[in-house]
Coordinates of C-alpha atoms in Angstrom, one line a residue:
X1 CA 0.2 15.9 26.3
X2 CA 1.5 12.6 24.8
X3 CA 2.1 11.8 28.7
X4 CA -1.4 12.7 29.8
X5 CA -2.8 10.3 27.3
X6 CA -0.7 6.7 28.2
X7 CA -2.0 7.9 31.7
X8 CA -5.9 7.9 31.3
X9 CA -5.3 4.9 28.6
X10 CA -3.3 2.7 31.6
X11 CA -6.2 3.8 34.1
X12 CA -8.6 2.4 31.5
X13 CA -7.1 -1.0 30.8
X14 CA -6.5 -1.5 34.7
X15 CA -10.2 -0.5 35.5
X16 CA -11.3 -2.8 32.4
X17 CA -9.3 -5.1 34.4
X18 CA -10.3 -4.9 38.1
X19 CA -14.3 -5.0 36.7
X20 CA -14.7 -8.6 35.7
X21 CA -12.7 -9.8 38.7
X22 CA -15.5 -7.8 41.2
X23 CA -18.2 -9.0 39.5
X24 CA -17.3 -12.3 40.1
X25 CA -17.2 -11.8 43.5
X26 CA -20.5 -10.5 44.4
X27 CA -22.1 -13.7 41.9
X28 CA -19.9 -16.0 44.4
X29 CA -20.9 -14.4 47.6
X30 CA -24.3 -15.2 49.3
X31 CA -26.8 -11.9 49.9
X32 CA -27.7 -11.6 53.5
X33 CA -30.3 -9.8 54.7
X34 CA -30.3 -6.3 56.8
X35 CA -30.0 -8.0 60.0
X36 CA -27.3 -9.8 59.0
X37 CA -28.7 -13.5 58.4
X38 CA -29.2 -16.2 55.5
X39 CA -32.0 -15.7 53.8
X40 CA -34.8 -17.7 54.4
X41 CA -34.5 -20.1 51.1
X42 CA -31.2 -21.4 53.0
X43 CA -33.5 -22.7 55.7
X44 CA -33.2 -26.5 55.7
X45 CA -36.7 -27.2 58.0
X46 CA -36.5 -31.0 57.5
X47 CA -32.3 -30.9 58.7
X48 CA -33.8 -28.7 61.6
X49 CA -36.2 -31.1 62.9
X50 CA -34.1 -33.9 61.8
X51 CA -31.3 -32.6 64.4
X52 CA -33.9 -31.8 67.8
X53 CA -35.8 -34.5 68.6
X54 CA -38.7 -34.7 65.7
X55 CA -36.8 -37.3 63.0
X56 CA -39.6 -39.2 62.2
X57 CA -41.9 -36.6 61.3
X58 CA -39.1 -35.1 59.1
X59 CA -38.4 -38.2 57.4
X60 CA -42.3 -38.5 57.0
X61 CA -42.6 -35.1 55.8
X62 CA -40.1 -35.1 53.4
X63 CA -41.2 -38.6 51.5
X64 CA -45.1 -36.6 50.9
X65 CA -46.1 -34.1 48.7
X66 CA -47.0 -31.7 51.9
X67 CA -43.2 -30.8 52.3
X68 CA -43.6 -28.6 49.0
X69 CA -46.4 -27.1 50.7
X70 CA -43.9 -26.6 54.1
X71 CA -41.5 -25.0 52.0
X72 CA -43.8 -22.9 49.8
X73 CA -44.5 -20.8 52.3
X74 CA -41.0 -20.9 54.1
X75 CA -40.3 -17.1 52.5
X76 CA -43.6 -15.7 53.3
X77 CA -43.8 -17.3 56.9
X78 CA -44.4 -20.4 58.6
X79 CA -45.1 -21.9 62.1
X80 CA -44.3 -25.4 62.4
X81 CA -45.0 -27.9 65.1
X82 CA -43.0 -30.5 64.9
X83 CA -44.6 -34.1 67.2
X84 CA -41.8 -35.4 68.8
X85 CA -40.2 -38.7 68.2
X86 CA -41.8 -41.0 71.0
X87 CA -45.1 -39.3 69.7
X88 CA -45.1 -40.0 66.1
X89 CA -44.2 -43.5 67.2
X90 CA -47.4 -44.4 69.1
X91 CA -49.8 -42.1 66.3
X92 CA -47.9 -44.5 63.5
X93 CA -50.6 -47.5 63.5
X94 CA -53.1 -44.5 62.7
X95 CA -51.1 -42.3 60.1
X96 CA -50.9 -46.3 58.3
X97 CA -54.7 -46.6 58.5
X98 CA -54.9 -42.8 56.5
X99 CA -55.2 -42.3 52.4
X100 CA -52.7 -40.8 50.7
X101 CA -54.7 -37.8 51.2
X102 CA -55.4 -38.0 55.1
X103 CA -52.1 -38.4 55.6
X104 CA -51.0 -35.3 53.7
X105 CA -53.6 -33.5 55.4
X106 CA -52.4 -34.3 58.8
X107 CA -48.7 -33.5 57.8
X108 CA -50.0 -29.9 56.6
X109 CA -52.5 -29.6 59.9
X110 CA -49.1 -29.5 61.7
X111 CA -47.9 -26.1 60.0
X112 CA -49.7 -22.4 60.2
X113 CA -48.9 -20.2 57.3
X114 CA -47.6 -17.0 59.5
X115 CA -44.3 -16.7 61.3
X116 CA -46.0 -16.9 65.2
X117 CA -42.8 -16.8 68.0
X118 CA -43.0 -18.2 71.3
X119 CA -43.8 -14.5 73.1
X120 CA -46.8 -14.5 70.5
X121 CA -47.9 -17.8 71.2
X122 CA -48.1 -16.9 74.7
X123 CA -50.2 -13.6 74.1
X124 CA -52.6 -15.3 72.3
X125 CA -55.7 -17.7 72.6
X126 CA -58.2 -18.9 69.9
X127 CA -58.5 -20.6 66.3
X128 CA -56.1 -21.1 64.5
X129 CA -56.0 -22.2 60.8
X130 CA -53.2 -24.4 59.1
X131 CA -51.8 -25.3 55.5
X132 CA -54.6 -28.0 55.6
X133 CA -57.0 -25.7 55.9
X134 CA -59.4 -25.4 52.4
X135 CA -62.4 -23.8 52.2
X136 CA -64.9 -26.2 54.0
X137 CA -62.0 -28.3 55.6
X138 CA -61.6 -26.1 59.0
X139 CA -58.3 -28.0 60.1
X140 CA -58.0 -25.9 62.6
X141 CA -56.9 -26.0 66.3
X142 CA -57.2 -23.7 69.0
X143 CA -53.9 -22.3 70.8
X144 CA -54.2 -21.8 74.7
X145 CA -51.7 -20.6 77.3
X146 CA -51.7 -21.0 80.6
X147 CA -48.9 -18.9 81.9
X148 CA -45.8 -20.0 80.3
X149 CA -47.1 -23.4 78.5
X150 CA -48.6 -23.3 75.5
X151 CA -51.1 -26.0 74.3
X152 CA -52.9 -26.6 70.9
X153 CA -56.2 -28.6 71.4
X154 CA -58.4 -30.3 68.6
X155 CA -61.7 -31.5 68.9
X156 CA -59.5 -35.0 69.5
X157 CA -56.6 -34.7 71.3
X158 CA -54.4 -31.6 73.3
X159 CA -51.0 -31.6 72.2
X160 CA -48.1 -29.3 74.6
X161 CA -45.2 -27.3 73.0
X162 CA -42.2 -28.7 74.9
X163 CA -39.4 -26.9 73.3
X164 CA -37.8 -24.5 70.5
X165 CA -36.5 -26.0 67.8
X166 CA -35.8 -22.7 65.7
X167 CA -36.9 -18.8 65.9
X168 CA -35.9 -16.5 63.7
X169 CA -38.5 -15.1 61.4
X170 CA -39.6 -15.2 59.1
X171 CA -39.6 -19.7 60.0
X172 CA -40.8 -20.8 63.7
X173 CA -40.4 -24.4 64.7
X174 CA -41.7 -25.9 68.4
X175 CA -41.8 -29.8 69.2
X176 CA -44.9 -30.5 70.4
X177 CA -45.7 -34.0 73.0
X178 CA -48.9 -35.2 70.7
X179 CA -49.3 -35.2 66.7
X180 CA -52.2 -33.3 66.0
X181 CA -55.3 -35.2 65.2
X182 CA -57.8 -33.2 63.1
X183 CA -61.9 -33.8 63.5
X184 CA -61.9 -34.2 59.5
X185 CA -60.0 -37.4 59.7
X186 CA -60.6 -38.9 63.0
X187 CA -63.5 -39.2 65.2
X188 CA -64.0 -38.6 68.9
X189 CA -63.8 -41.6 71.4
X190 CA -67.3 -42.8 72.2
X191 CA -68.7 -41.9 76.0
X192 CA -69.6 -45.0 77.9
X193 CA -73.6 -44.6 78.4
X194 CA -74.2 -44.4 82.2
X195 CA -75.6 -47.6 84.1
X196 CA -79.5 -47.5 83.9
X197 CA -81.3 -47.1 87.2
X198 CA -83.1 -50.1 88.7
X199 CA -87.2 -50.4 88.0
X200 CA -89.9 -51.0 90.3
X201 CA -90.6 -53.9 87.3
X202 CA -87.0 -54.8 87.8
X203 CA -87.1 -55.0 91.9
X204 CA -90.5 -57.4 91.7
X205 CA -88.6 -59.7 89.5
X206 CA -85.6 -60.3 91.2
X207 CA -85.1 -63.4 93.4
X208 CA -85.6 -63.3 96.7
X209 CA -83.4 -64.1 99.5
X210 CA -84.2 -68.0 100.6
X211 CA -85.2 -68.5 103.9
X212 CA -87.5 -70.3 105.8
X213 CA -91.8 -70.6 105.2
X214 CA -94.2 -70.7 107.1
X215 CA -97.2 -72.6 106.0
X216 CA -100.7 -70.3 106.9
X217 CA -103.0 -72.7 109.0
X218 CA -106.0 -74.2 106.8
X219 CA -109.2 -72.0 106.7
X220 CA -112.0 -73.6 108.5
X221 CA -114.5 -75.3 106.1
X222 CA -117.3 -74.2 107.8
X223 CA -118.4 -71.3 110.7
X224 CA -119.1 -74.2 113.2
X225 CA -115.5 -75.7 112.7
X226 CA -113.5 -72.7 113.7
X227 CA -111.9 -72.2 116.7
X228 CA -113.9 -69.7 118.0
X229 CA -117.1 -71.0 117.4
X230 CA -116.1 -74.5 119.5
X231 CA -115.2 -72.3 122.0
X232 CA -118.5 -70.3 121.8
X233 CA -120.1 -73.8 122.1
X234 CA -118.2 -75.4 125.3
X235 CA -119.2 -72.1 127.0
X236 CA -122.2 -72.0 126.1
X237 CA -123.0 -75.4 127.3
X238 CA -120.9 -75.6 130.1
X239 CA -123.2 -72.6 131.3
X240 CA -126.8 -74.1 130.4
X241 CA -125.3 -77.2 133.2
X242 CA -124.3 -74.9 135.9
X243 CA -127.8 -73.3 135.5
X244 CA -129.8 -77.1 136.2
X245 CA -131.5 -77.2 132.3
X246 CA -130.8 -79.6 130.1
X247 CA -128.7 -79.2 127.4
X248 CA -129.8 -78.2 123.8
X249 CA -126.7 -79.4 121.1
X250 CA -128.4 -78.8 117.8
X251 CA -129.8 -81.7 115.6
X252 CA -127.8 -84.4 118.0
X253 CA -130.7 -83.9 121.3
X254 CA -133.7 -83.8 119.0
X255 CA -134.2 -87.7 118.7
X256 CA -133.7 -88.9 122.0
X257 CA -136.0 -86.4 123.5
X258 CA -138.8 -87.4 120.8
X259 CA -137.8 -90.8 121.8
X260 CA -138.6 -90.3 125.6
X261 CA -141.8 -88.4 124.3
X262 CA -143.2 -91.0 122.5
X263 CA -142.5 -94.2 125.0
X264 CA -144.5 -92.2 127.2
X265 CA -147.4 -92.2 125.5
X266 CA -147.1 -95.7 125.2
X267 CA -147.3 -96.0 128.3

């Protein structure tokens, strides 16, 4: 009996023993999920982008207020799209230009709040909305596939997804050739108005071509000095001396012939 006691009593103090010492074990040890990954609080989105391609937008990210916003919804799901390096360097004398606010709206216009893979992205077309997005701020962009590219186009510029930066849901992030450009901050180029057609007012107006003139001959003063009355004349007397009469010339025969008349009578 006295036996069976000091047994159970050594069980107790080495199970009183072993207790402590397990549960410090399971504090110490990370919790994985049912497929065997870290869960996604360990995701590090900025050391992600950091590492493929998209520094700049990771550094730019993680000095504004919209990276709380990134990893807010993190757990819940998030699609990122990260603009590549040689991108964000040609959009930077814009993103300087922005408020505070503009440029934490364009930082947010780059993320989706649902996990979205690259098979999805490829099934699907239309609007999308982003963490910018707030009540009547749109910020939204529609996605388009054509086969196996994907594109995201604002009402400014079309930006490609050129790789995979990191897929495993519930967190999705794609570099992407453009940064995003939203209608809310920027405005569309202007369209250069279309030359206007030439006028009939317009053609009068214009000089013409120099060349040479040619004076119009004088009008006659008078019926009797045009041409063709002179003519009408010569042929008309030439025909009165063919025929054996005298010759009749207007006001310039009167006075001789009054002349002969009168010496005549004289006589």
């Amino acid at each position: 009996m006295k036996l069976r006691s000091a047994a159970t009593t050594l069980i107790i103090i080495l199970f009183a023993a072993i207790l402590p010492c397990h549960s410090q074990i399971s504090k110490t040890k990370p919790s994985l999920s049912a497929k065997g990954e870290a869960p996604a609080a360990a995701i590090s989105i900025i050391s992600l982008m950091s590492a493929h391609g998209c520094k700049s937008f990771a550094d730019t990210l993680s000095a504004s207020p919209a990276e709380k916003t990134f990893e807010d919804n993190v757990e819940g799901g998030v699609t990122i799209f990260c603009p590549t390096d040689d991108a964000m360097k040609s959009f930077s004398p814009k993103f300087k230009n922005l408020t505070a606010d503009g440029k934490q709206s364009v930082l947010e216009y780059h993320g989706v709040p649902v996990y979205q893979s690259m098979s999805s992205l490829r099934t699907s077309n239309g609007l999308m909305n982003t963490l910018a997005t707030d009540g009547a701020n749109n910020y939204d962009f529609v996605v388009q596939n054509d086969g196996q590219d994907v594109t995201l186009k604002t009402k400014i510029v079309t930006g490609k997804i050129t790789g995979t930066v990191f897929d495993k849901e519930p967190v999705a992030i794609f570099s992407i050739d453009e940064v995003l450009e939203p209608i809310e901050l920027f405005k569309l180029a202007p369209t250069p108005a279309p030359a206007p057609a030439p006028t009939p007012e317009a053609d009068a107006e214009s000089p013409k071509p120099a060349g040479k003139k040619h004076k119009s001959p004088p009008a006659p003063a008078s019926p009797a000095d045009s041409p063709v009355a002179s003519r009408k004349g010569k042929v008309a007397a030439s025909t009165a001396d063919k025929n054996g009469g005298f010759r009749f010339n207007g006001g310039a025969m009167v006075t001789p012939v009054l002349f002969i008349w009168f010496a005549h009578l004289l006589l």
